[in-house]
Coordinates of C-alpha atoms in Angstrom, one line a residue:
L29 CA 161.1 -106.7 16.9
A30 CA 158.6 -107.7 19.4
A31 CA 157.0 -109.3 16.3
Y32 CA 159.7 -111.0 15.1
R33 CA 160.8 -112.7 18.7
E34 CA 156.8 -113.6 19.0
W35 CA 157.1 -115.6 15.7
G36 CA 160.9 -115.1 13.7
T37 CA 160.5 -114.9 10.2
A38 CA 156.5 -115.8 10.1
C39 CA 156.4 -112.4 11.5
L40 CA 156.0 -111.0 7.7
T41 CA 152.3 -112.7 7.0
R42 CA 150.9 -110.8 9.7
L43 CA 152.8 -106.8 8.3
N44 CA 149.9 -104.4 6.3
G45 CA 151.4 -101.7 4.9
M46 CA 155.0 -100.2 3.3
F47 CA 158.3 -101.7 4.4
A48 CA 161.7 -102.6 3.4
F49 CA 163.4 -103.8 7.2
A50 CA 166.8 -104.9 8.0
L51 CA 167.1 -106.8 11.3
Y52 CA 169.9 -108.3 12.9
D53 CA 169.6 -111.1 15.1
E54 CA 172.5 -111.1 16.9
P55 CA 172.8 -114.4 19.3
R56 CA 171.4 -116.5 15.8
R57 CA 174.1 -114.0 14.0
Q58 CA 172.3 -113.5 11.1
L59 CA 170.6 -110.6 9.4
F60 CA 166.7 -111.0 8.0
M61 CA 165.7 -108.8 5.5
A62 CA 162.6 -108.0 3.6
R63 CA 160.2 -106.2 1.3
D64 CA 156.3 -105.5 1.3
R65 CA 154.1 -107.4 -0.3
A66 CA 153.4 -105.1 -3.6
G67 CA 157.0 -103.3 -3.5
E68 CA 156.5 -99.7 -2.5
K69 CA 159.5 -99.3 -0.8
P70 CA 163.3 -100.6 -2.4
L71 CA 165.6 -102.7 -1.1
F72 CA 169.6 -103.1 -2.8
Y73 CA 172.1 -105.9 -1.8
A74 CA 175.3 -107.0 -2.8
L75 CA 176.9 -110.6 -1.5
T76 CA 180.3 -110.8 -2.9
A77 CA 182.9 -113.3 -0.8
G78 CA 180.6 -113.9 2.1
T79 CA 180.0 -110.2 2.8
L80 CA 176.4 -108.5 2.2
C81 CA 176.2 -105.0 2.0
F82 CA 172.8 -103.6 1.7
G83 CA 170.6 -100.6 1.6
S84 CA 167.1 -98.5 0.3
E85 CA 169.4 -96.7 -2.4
L86 CA 171.6 -98.6 -4.7
K87 CA 173.9 -95.3 -4.4
A88 CA 174.5 -95.9 -0.7
L89 CA 176.2 -99.4 -2.3
F90 CA 178.3 -97.5 -4.6
A91 CA 180.0 -95.9 -1.2
N92 CA 181.5 -99.9 -1.3
P93 CA 184.7 -99.6 -4.0
E94 CA 184.3 -103.5 -4.0
I95 CA 181.2 -103.0 -6.3
P96 CA 182.2 -102.3 -9.6
R97 CA 180.4 -99.8 -11.7
R98 CA 179.6 -101.7 -14.4
I99 CA 176.6 -101.9 -16.4
D100 CA 174.9 -105.1 -16.5
P101 CA 174.2 -106.0 -20.4
A102 CA 170.8 -107.7 -19.8
A103 CA 170.0 -105.4 -17.6
L104 CA 169.8 -102.4 -19.7
D105 CA 168.4 -104.4 -22.6
C106 CA 165.5 -104.6 -20.2
Y107 CA 165.5 -101.5 -19.9
L108 CA 165.6 -100.4 -23.3
S109 CA 162.6 -102.5 -23.8
M110 CA 160.0 -102.5 -21.0
G111 CA 161.2 -99.0 -19.8
F112 CA 162.5 -100.6 -16.7
I113 CA 164.4 -103.8 -14.8
P114 CA 162.5 -105.9 -13.6
G115 CA 162.0 -108.2 -10.5
E116 CA 166.0 -109.0 -8.3
R117 CA 167.9 -107.8 -11.6
C118 CA 169.5 -104.5 -11.0
I119 CA 171.1 -102.2 -14.3
I120 CA 174.8 -103.0 -11.8
Q121 CA 176.9 -105.8 -12.3
G122 CA 176.6 -107.7 -8.8
V123 CA 173.9 -106.1 -6.9
N124 CA 170.4 -107.7 -7.2
K125 CA 167.0 -106.2 -5.9
L126 CA 165.2 -107.7 -3.5
P127 CA 161.8 -108.6 -5.0
P128 CA 158.6 -107.8 -3.4
A129 CA 157.1 -110.2 -1.2
H130 CA 160.2 -111.3 -0.8
A131 CA 162.6 -111.9 2.0
L132 CA 166.4 -112.7 2.7
L133 CA 168.4 -114.8 5.6
F134 CA 172.3 -114.0 5.8
N135 CA 174.5 -116.5 8.4
Q136 CA 177.5 -114.7 9.6
N137 CA 178.8 -117.5 10.4
T138 CA 178.8 -119.4 6.7
G139 CA 178.8 -116.3 4.7
Q140 CA 175.6 -117.8 2.8
A141 CA 172.0 -116.0 1.9
R142 CA 169.2 -117.6 1.0
T143 CA 166.0 -115.6 -0.5
W144 CA 162.3 -117.1 -0.4
R145 CA 158.8 -115.5 -1.2
Y146 CA 156.4 -114.9 1.7
W147 CA 152.8 -114.1 -0.2
Q148 CA 151.9 -114.0 -3.7
L149 CA 149.0 -113.1 -5.7
P150 CA 145.9 -115.7 -4.6
E151 CA 144.5 -117.6 -7.5
P152 CA 140.4 -117.3 -8.5
D153 CA 138.6 -119.2 -6.3
A154 CA 136.0 -120.8 -8.2
T155 CA 133.5 -120.9 -4.5
A156 CA 134.0 -117.6 -3.9
Q157 CA 130.8 -115.6 -3.6
T158 CA 129.8 -114.0 -7.0
D159 CA 126.5 -112.0 -6.2
A160 CA 127.7 -108.2 -6.9
S161 CA 125.7 -106.8 -4.7
A162 CA 127.5 -108.4 -2.1
L163 CA 131.2 -108.1 -3.3
L164 CA 131.0 -104.5 -3.8
D165 CA 129.7 -104.6 0.1
E166 CA 132.8 -105.6 0.7
L167 CA 134.7 -103.5 -1.3
D168 CA 133.0 -100.6 0.5
A169 CA 133.9 -102.0 3.7
L170 CA 137.5 -102.8 2.4
L171 CA 138.2 -99.6 1.2
A172 CA 137.2 -97.7 4.1
D173 CA 139.1 -99.5 6.5
A174 CA 142.0 -99.5 4.4
V175 CA 142.1 -95.8 4.5
Q176 CA 140.9 -95.4 8.1
R177 CA 144.1 -97.2 8.7
Q178 CA 146.4 -95.2 6.7
L179 CA 145.2 -91.7 7.7
V180 CA 146.4 -92.5 11.4
A181 CA 149.8 -90.2 11.5
D182 CA 151.3 -87.8 14.0
V183 CA 151.6 -85.5 11.6
P184 CA 149.6 -83.2 8.7
V185 CA 148.0 -85.7 6.2
G186 CA 146.9 -84.9 2.8
I187 CA 145.0 -86.8 -0.3
L188 CA 146.3 -86.1 -3.9
L189 CA 143.2 -85.8 -5.4
S190 CA 143.3 -85.9 -9.4
G191 CA 139.8 -86.3 -9.7
G192 CA 139.9 -89.6 -11.3
V193 CA 138.1 -92.6 -10.3
D194 CA 141.2 -93.8 -7.4
S195 CA 141.9 -90.8 -5.4
S196 CA 137.8 -89.9 -5.6
L197 CA 137.1 -92.7 -3.8
V198 CA 139.8 -92.6 -1.2
T199 CA 138.7 -88.7 -0.8
A200 CA 135.2 -90.1 -0.4
M201 CA 136.7 -93.0 2.4
A202 CA 138.9 -90.1 4.1
V203 CA 135.8 -87.9 4.7
R204 CA 134.1 -90.9 6.9
A205 CA 136.6 -91.3 8.8
A206 CA 138.0 -87.9 9.5
P207 CA 136.5 -84.4 10.7
H208 CA 138.7 -82.6 8.2
V209 CA 140.2 -83.7 5.1
K210 CA 143.0 -81.9 2.9
T211 CA 142.9 -82.2 -0.8
F212 CA 145.0 -81.4 -3.4
T213 CA 145.6 -81.1 -7.1
I214 CA 148.0 -79.9 -9.2
R215 CA 147.8 -78.6 -12.5
F216 CA 150.2 -77.5 -15.7
P217 CA 149.5 -73.8 -16.7
G218 CA 148.7 -73.5 -20.6
Y219 CA 148.5 -77.1 -21.6
G220 CA 144.4 -77.7 -20.9
H221 CA 144.6 -81.7 -21.7
Y222 CA 146.7 -81.9 -18.7
D223 CA 144.6 -79.9 -16.4
E224 CA 141.9 -82.0 -14.3
T225 CA 141.1 -79.0 -11.8
E226 CA 137.6 -78.8 -12.3
H227 CA 137.3 -82.5 -12.0
A228 CA 139.0 -82.1 -8.7
R229 CA 136.8 -79.1 -7.4
L230 CA 133.6 -81.6 -8.2
I231 CA 135.1 -84.1 -5.7
A232 CA 136.3 -81.2 -3.1
R233 CA 132.5 -79.1 -2.9
H234 CA 130.9 -82.4 -2.6
F235 CA 132.8 -84.1 0.6
G236 CA 133.3 -79.9 1.7
T237 CA 137.2 -81.2 2.1
E238 CA 140.2 -78.3 2.4
H239 CA 140.7 -78.0 -0.8
V240 CA 144.2 -76.8 -2.7
E241 CA 144.9 -76.3 -6.2
I242 CA 149.0 -75.8 -6.8
E243 CA 150.0 -74.5 -10.1
A244 CA 153.0 -75.9 -11.4
G245 CA 155.6 -73.3 -12.1
A246 CA 157.8 -73.4 -15.9
T247 CA 159.2 -77.1 -16.1
T248 CA 163.3 -76.6 -16.9
V249 CA 165.5 -79.1 -18.5
D250 CA 168.0 -78.7 -15.0
L251 CA 165.4 -80.9 -13.2
L252 CA 166.7 -83.8 -15.4
P253 CA 169.7 -84.3 -14.0
R254 CA 168.4 -84.0 -10.4
L255 CA 166.1 -86.9 -10.8
A256 CA 168.2 -89.0 -13.0
R257 CA 171.2 -89.0 -9.5
Q258 CA 167.9 -89.9 -7.4
F259 CA 166.5 -92.8 -9.4
D260 CA 169.1 -94.7 -8.5
E261 CA 168.5 -97.0 -11.4
P262 CA 167.4 -94.8 -14.8
M263 CA 163.3 -95.8 -15.4
V264 CA 161.4 -94.7 -18.8
D265 CA 158.6 -92.6 -17.7
S266 CA 158.7 -89.3 -17.6
S267 CA 155.5 -88.6 -15.2
M268 CA 158.3 -88.9 -12.8
I269 CA 158.5 -84.8 -13.6
P270 CA 155.2 -84.3 -12.5
T271 CA 155.4 -86.8 -9.3
Y272 CA 158.1 -84.9 -8.7
L273 CA 156.6 -81.3 -8.6
V274 CA 153.6 -82.2 -6.7
S275 CA 155.0 -84.2 -4.4
Q276 CA 157.2 -80.7 -3.5
L277 CA 154.2 -78.7 -3.5
I278 CA 152.1 -80.6 -1.8
R279 CA 155.3 -81.2 1.0
E280 CA 154.8 -76.9 2.4
H281 CA 151.5 -77.8 3.5
C282 CA 151.7 -81.6 4.1
T283 CA 154.1 -84.5 5.1
V284 CA 152.1 -87.3 4.2
A285 CA 149.5 -87.7 1.4
L286 CA 147.8 -90.7 0.5
G287 CA 147.1 -91.7 -3.2
G288 CA 145.2 -93.9 -5.5
D289 CA 147.9 -96.2 -7.0
G290 CA 146.7 -99.5 -7.7
G291 CA 143.1 -99.4 -8.4
D292 CA 144.0 -99.8 -12.2
E293 CA 145.5 -103.0 -11.9
L294 CA 143.4 -104.5 -9.1
F295 CA 140.3 -103.4 -11.0
G296 CA 141.2 -103.8 -14.4
G297 CA 140.9 -99.6 -15.2
Y298 CA 143.7 -99.5 -18.1
P299 CA 142.3 -99.1 -21.6
H300 CA 144.8 -102.3 -22.9
Y301 CA 142.8 -104.6 -20.6
S302 CA 139.3 -103.6 -23.1
R303 CA 141.4 -103.7 -26.3
L304 CA 143.1 -107.3 -25.2
L305 CA 139.5 -108.6 -24.9
W306 CA 138.3 -107.0 -27.8
M307 CA 141.1 -108.5 -29.8
Q308 CA 140.7 -111.9 -28.2
Q309 CA 136.8 -111.5 -29.1
K310 CA 137.3 -109.6 -33.1
L311 CA 140.5 -111.5 -34.1
G312 CA 140.7 -114.6 -32.1
W313 CA 139.3 -116.8 -35.4
L314 CA 141.6 -115.2 -37.7
P315 CA 144.3 -118.3 -38.1
Q316 CA 147.9 -117.6 -36.2
T317 CA 149.8 -118.3 -39.3
L318 CA 147.9 -115.0 -40.2
R319 CA 148.2 -113.0 -37.2
R320 CA 151.6 -113.9 -37.2
G321 CA 152.1 -112.7 -40.7
V322 CA 150.9 -108.9 -40.1
A323 CA 152.7 -109.2 -36.7
A324 CA 156.0 -109.3 -38.8
M325 CA 154.9 -106.8 -41.2
A326 CA 154.5 -104.4 -38.6
D327 CA 157.6 -105.5 -37.5
Y328 CA 160.2 -105.1 -40.4
G329 CA 157.5 -102.5 -42.2
L330 CA 156.2 -99.7 -39.9
P331 CA 158.9 -97.3 -38.3
V332 CA 159.5 -97.1 -34.6
G333 CA 156.8 -94.6 -33.0
F334 CA 154.2 -95.3 -35.5
K335 CA 150.9 -95.2 -34.1
G336 CA 149.2 -98.6 -33.3
R337 CA 152.9 -100.2 -34.6
N338 CA 152.9 -102.2 -30.9
W339 CA 149.5 -103.3 -30.9
L340 CA 150.2 -105.2 -35.1
Q341 CA 152.8 -106.9 -33.3
G342 CA 150.4 -108.2 -30.9
L343 CA 148.8 -110.1 -33.1
A344 CA 151.0 -112.6 -32.9
M345 CA 150.5 -113.2 -29.4
D346 CA 149.6 -116.9 -28.3
R347 CA 145.9 -116.7 -27.0
Q348 CA 146.1 -119.2 -23.9
S349 CA 149.0 -118.0 -22.7
G350 CA 150.6 -114.8 -23.9
L351 CA 149.9 -111.3 -23.9
P352 CA 151.1 -108.9 -26.6
L353 CA 153.9 -106.2 -25.8
I354 CA 151.9 -103.4 -24.7
A355 CA 154.2 -100.5 -24.3
T356 CA 157.3 -101.4 -26.0
C357 CA 160.4 -98.9 -25.9
Y358 CA 162.9 -100.1 -28.6
D359 CA 162.0 -103.7 -30.2
P360 CA 164.9 -105.8 -30.6
G361 CA 165.8 -104.8 -33.5
A362 CA 165.7 -101.2 -32.5
R363 CA 167.5 -102.1 -30.4
R364 CA 170.6 -104.0 -32.1
K365 CA 171.0 -100.6 -34.2
L366 CA 170.6 -98.5 -31.3
M367 CA 173.5 -99.8 -29.2
I368 CA 177.3 -99.1 -30.9
D369 CA 178.0 -102.9 -30.2
Q370 CA 175.5 -104.4 -32.5
G371 CA 177.3 -107.8 -33.1
N372 CA 177.3 -108.7 -29.1
W373 CA 174.1 -107.5 -28.0
P374 CA 172.1 -109.6 -26.1
C375 CA 168.6 -109.4 -26.9
V376 CA 167.2 -111.0 -23.7
A377 CA 164.3 -108.5 -22.7
E378 CA 161.4 -110.4 -24.3
A379 CA 162.5 -113.9 -23.4
I380 CA 162.9 -112.1 -19.7
R381 CA 159.3 -110.6 -20.0
E382 CA 157.9 -114.4 -21.3
Q383 CA 159.2 -115.9 -18.4
R384 CA 157.7 -113.2 -15.9
I385 CA 153.7 -113.8 -17.8
P386 CA 151.2 -115.0 -15.0
Q387 CA 150.1 -118.7 -15.9
T388 CA 146.4 -118.9 -16.3
A389 CA 144.1 -118.9 -19.1
D390 CA 142.4 -116.3 -18.0
L391 CA 143.7 -113.6 -20.5
L392 CA 142.5 -110.7 -18.2
Q393 CA 143.8 -112.0 -15.0
R394 CA 146.8 -112.4 -17.0
A395 CA 147.4 -109.3 -18.0
T396 CA 146.1 -107.4 -14.5
R397 CA 148.6 -109.9 -12.6
M398 CA 151.4 -109.0 -15.3
D399 CA 150.9 -105.3 -14.4
F400 CA 150.8 -105.7 -10.6
E401 CA 153.9 -107.5 -10.8
N402 CA 155.8 -105.6 -13.2
Y403 CA 154.3 -102.3 -14.5
L404 CA 153.6 -101.3 -11.1
A405 CA 156.4 -102.9 -8.7
E406 CA 158.9 -101.5 -10.9
D407 CA 157.4 -98.2 -12.4
I408 CA 154.5 -96.8 -10.5
L409 CA 155.5 -97.3 -7.0
V410 CA 159.3 -96.9 -8.1
K411 CA 158.6 -93.5 -9.3
V412 CA 156.2 -92.6 -6.5
D413 CA 158.7 -93.5 -3.8
R414 CA 161.6 -91.9 -5.4
A415 CA 160.0 -88.2 -6.5
S416 CA 158.3 -88.2 -3.1
M417 CA 161.3 -89.4 -0.7
L418 CA 163.4 -86.2 -2.3
T419 CA 160.8 -84.1 -1.4
A420 CA 160.6 -85.9 2.3
L421 CA 156.9 -86.5 2.0
E422 CA 155.5 -90.0 2.5
V423 CA 152.9 -91.0 0.0
R424 CA 150.8 -94.0 0.9
A425 CA 148.7 -96.5 -1.0
P426 CA 145.0 -97.4 0.5
F427 CA 144.4 -99.9 -2.2
L428 CA 147.7 -101.8 -1.7
D429 CA 146.4 -103.2 1.8
Y430 CA 147.3 -106.7 1.1
R431 CA 143.7 -107.5 2.0
L432 CA 142.0 -105.5 -0.8
I433 CA 145.0 -107.3 -3.1
E434 CA 143.7 -110.4 -1.8
F435 CA 139.7 -109.3 -2.3
A436 CA 140.6 -108.6 -6.0
F437 CA 142.3 -111.0 -7.5
G438 CA 141.1 -114.1 -5.3
K439 CA 136.9 -112.7 -5.3
V440 CA 136.5 -110.6 -7.8
P441 CA 135.4 -112.3 -11.2
S442 CA 136.8 -111.1 -14.5
A443 CA 133.2 -109.8 -15.7
L444 CA 133.4 -107.6 -13.2
K445 CA 136.3 -105.8 -13.7
A446 CA 136.5 -105.5 -17.7
T447 CA 135.1 -106.2 -20.7
A448 CA 135.7 -105.0 -24.4
T449 CA 133.5 -101.9 -23.9
Q450 CA 133.8 -101.2 -20.3
R451 CA 136.3 -101.1 -17.5
K452 CA 137.0 -101.0 -13.8
I453 CA 133.1 -102.1 -13.5
L454 CA 132.5 -103.0 -9.8
L455 CA 135.0 -100.3 -8.7
K456 CA 132.6 -97.8 -10.7
R457 CA 129.5 -99.4 -8.9
L458 CA 131.2 -97.7 -5.6
T459 CA 131.4 -94.9 -7.4
A460 CA 127.8 -94.6 -8.3
R461 CA 127.0 -95.4 -4.7
L462 CA 129.8 -92.7 -3.2
L463 CA 130.3 -89.9 -5.4
P464 CA 128.2 -87.1 -6.8
P465 CA 126.0 -88.1 -10.2
E466 CA 127.5 -86.0 -12.3
F467 CA 131.0 -87.5 -12.3
D468 CA 132.6 -88.7 -15.2
Q469 CA 133.3 -92.8 -14.6
Q470 CA 134.6 -92.7 -18.4
R471 CA 137.5 -90.3 -17.9
K472 CA 140.7 -91.9 -18.0
Q473 CA 143.6 -89.5 -17.4
G474 CA 147.0 -90.3 -16.7
F475 CA 149.0 -88.5 -14.8
S476 CA 151.8 -87.2 -17.6
I477 CA 153.0 -84.1 -18.6
P478 CA 153.2 -82.5 -22.2
L479 CA 156.7 -84.0 -23.5
A480 CA 156.3 -84.1 -26.7
A481 CA 155.0 -80.5 -27.0
W482 CA 158.2 -79.3 -24.4
L483 CA 160.3 -81.1 -27.1
Q484 CA 159.3 -78.4 -29.8
S485 CA 160.9 -75.9 -27.7
A486 CA 164.6 -75.3 -28.7
T487 CA 165.4 -75.8 -24.8
W488 CA 164.7 -78.9 -24.3
S489 CA 165.3 -80.2 -27.6
G490 CA 168.7 -78.6 -27.5
F491 CA 169.2 -79.8 -24.0
F492 CA 168.2 -83.8 -25.6
R493 CA 170.5 -83.1 -28.2
E494 CA 173.3 -81.8 -26.7
V495 CA 172.9 -84.9 -24.2
L496 CA 172.8 -87.4 -26.8
L497 CA 174.7 -86.4 -29.8
D498 CA 177.8 -84.3 -27.5
A499 CA 178.3 -87.7 -25.2
D500 CA 181.8 -88.8 -24.3
S501 CA 182.4 -92.6 -25.3
P502 CA 178.3 -93.3 -26.5
L503 CA 176.7 -96.2 -26.1
F504 CA 173.9 -95.4 -28.5
N505 CA 174.6 -95.0 -32.9
R506 CA 174.0 -91.5 -33.0
K507 CA 172.6 -92.2 -36.5
L508 CA 169.8 -93.4 -35.4
V509 CA 169.4 -91.3 -32.4
S510 CA 169.6 -88.3 -35.3
Q511 CA 166.6 -90.1 -36.7
L512 CA 164.6 -90.3 -33.8
L513 CA 165.1 -87.0 -32.6
A514 CA 164.2 -86.0 -36.8
G515 CA 160.9 -87.7 -36.4
Q516 CA 160.4 -86.1 -33.4
A517 CA 160.5 -82.8 -34.7
K518 CA 157.9 -84.5 -37.2
G519 CA 155.6 -85.7 -34.7
R520 CA 156.2 -88.7 -34.6
A521 CA 156.1 -89.9 -31.1
N522 CA 159.4 -90.4 -30.3
S523 CA 159.3 -88.4 -26.6
E524 CA 159.4 -91.3 -24.4
R525 CA 161.7 -93.2 -26.3
L526 CA 164.3 -90.3 -26.6
F527 CA 163.6 -89.4 -22.8
A528 CA 164.8 -93.1 -22.3
L529 CA 168.2 -92.3 -23.9
V530 CA 168.9 -88.9 -21.8
L531 CA 167.8 -89.8 -18.6
F532 CA 170.3 -93.2 -18.9
E533 CA 172.8 -91.1 -19.9
L534 CA 172.4 -88.3 -17.4
W535 CA 172.3 -91.4 -15.0
R536 CA 175.5 -93.0 -16.4
R537 CA 177.4 -89.5 -15.8
E538 CA 176.1 -89.1 -13.1
Y539 CA 177.4 -92.5 -11.1
R540 CA 180.6 -93.1 -13.7
V541 CA 179.4 -96.6 -14.7
A542 CA 181.2 -97.7 -17.5
F543 CA 180.2 -100.7 -19.8

């Protein structure tokens, strides 16, 4: 309030952290709303007939009978393609999301609203310091300060320690700033591939943290309706399940937890960055017509879920301005077949995605910026916010301190982020400086669950089948759904695609939404 009184709406540029707020200025009869730069906190709104309704949760807006509970077909198309609904769009017609780094001013006298973007990713500074040693020192100082700031709380604070690069660095910085640091790791018994206990123990022993290992109990399908209810908009990411479980278990020990979200997007950590650069180096000489031909053959000749299909389709990418579809859920042909009302289905997701691709000639800049503004904002941060808030745990992300974001995108050259053979180059130099020598820098383990294995059980497969094939007034083609279920039973990678349909159907039933 004091900042708004002093600087008005320009106060946003002085805030550092995660927030979504609405402030009513009574003398001016106007409402000022804003969302943080990265999109850690949500804000939904609907403007109808001069009336503004808003809330942190879509379910709050459903309390208004003037808002019809009808699906927006373009938003559903985006969901089935990308796994989430990007930008200002919302799954419900007539409702919008305020995008990250945006503000809204509603004039009560006129009933009009205007939105604007108050911050954006900086362009790479060609004159910036490129000395790797100096950049490493600056990264060290920035991350240390970000962690120290976010450790400030009136309640117990812990670290979500997976044993990966990002959370391990957050732990290292926390130990610098606080005398007693508590770290937490979760594991799923019986699934060794998903167990990060040993990696986390190494970091905890090295830094002398008070380390707590939490063992997840049996995960039942009963959890899915609860998550569908909590997530407001459905989202295709089954790692919402372990995110919720770890939040629930850690909440028994502390109220605030620091995580490593953002490190991959800022510093080039995802495997597909190296694959893209490899494709550019090794296949860039192939004529565009030949690459498009191979992509078309993959599109029409390989079934959905076939390993490598998306990458072959990506060969048609425009090398100067495009990005391949890294993790498409359902491509246009599959979406048309999936919907019962095939003839009128609007396949608009690819065009919407194309408009959101950053305009830069640097392929890695293009990919990391795209992931920061889409995958991070619309998937990762949504998942963490909804799952943690369901347990009343506040999760903070030091890597999303805006000074670190501006450093990563404005100062760090692509050559110090990723190449065709390396990833997180600058960040791993920091791990070499701070973490024990036996730490495995090359390991990349996403926060995931053995969903495919679970779907081999009668309980999970039966639940998925019941939800999708016994639905009243179904949207989805039962024949194609049956084929996906059969393919999954034979080992084809359809588990996340089936999860997308199940979560959507559970959400639709919960909120009685019509098409």
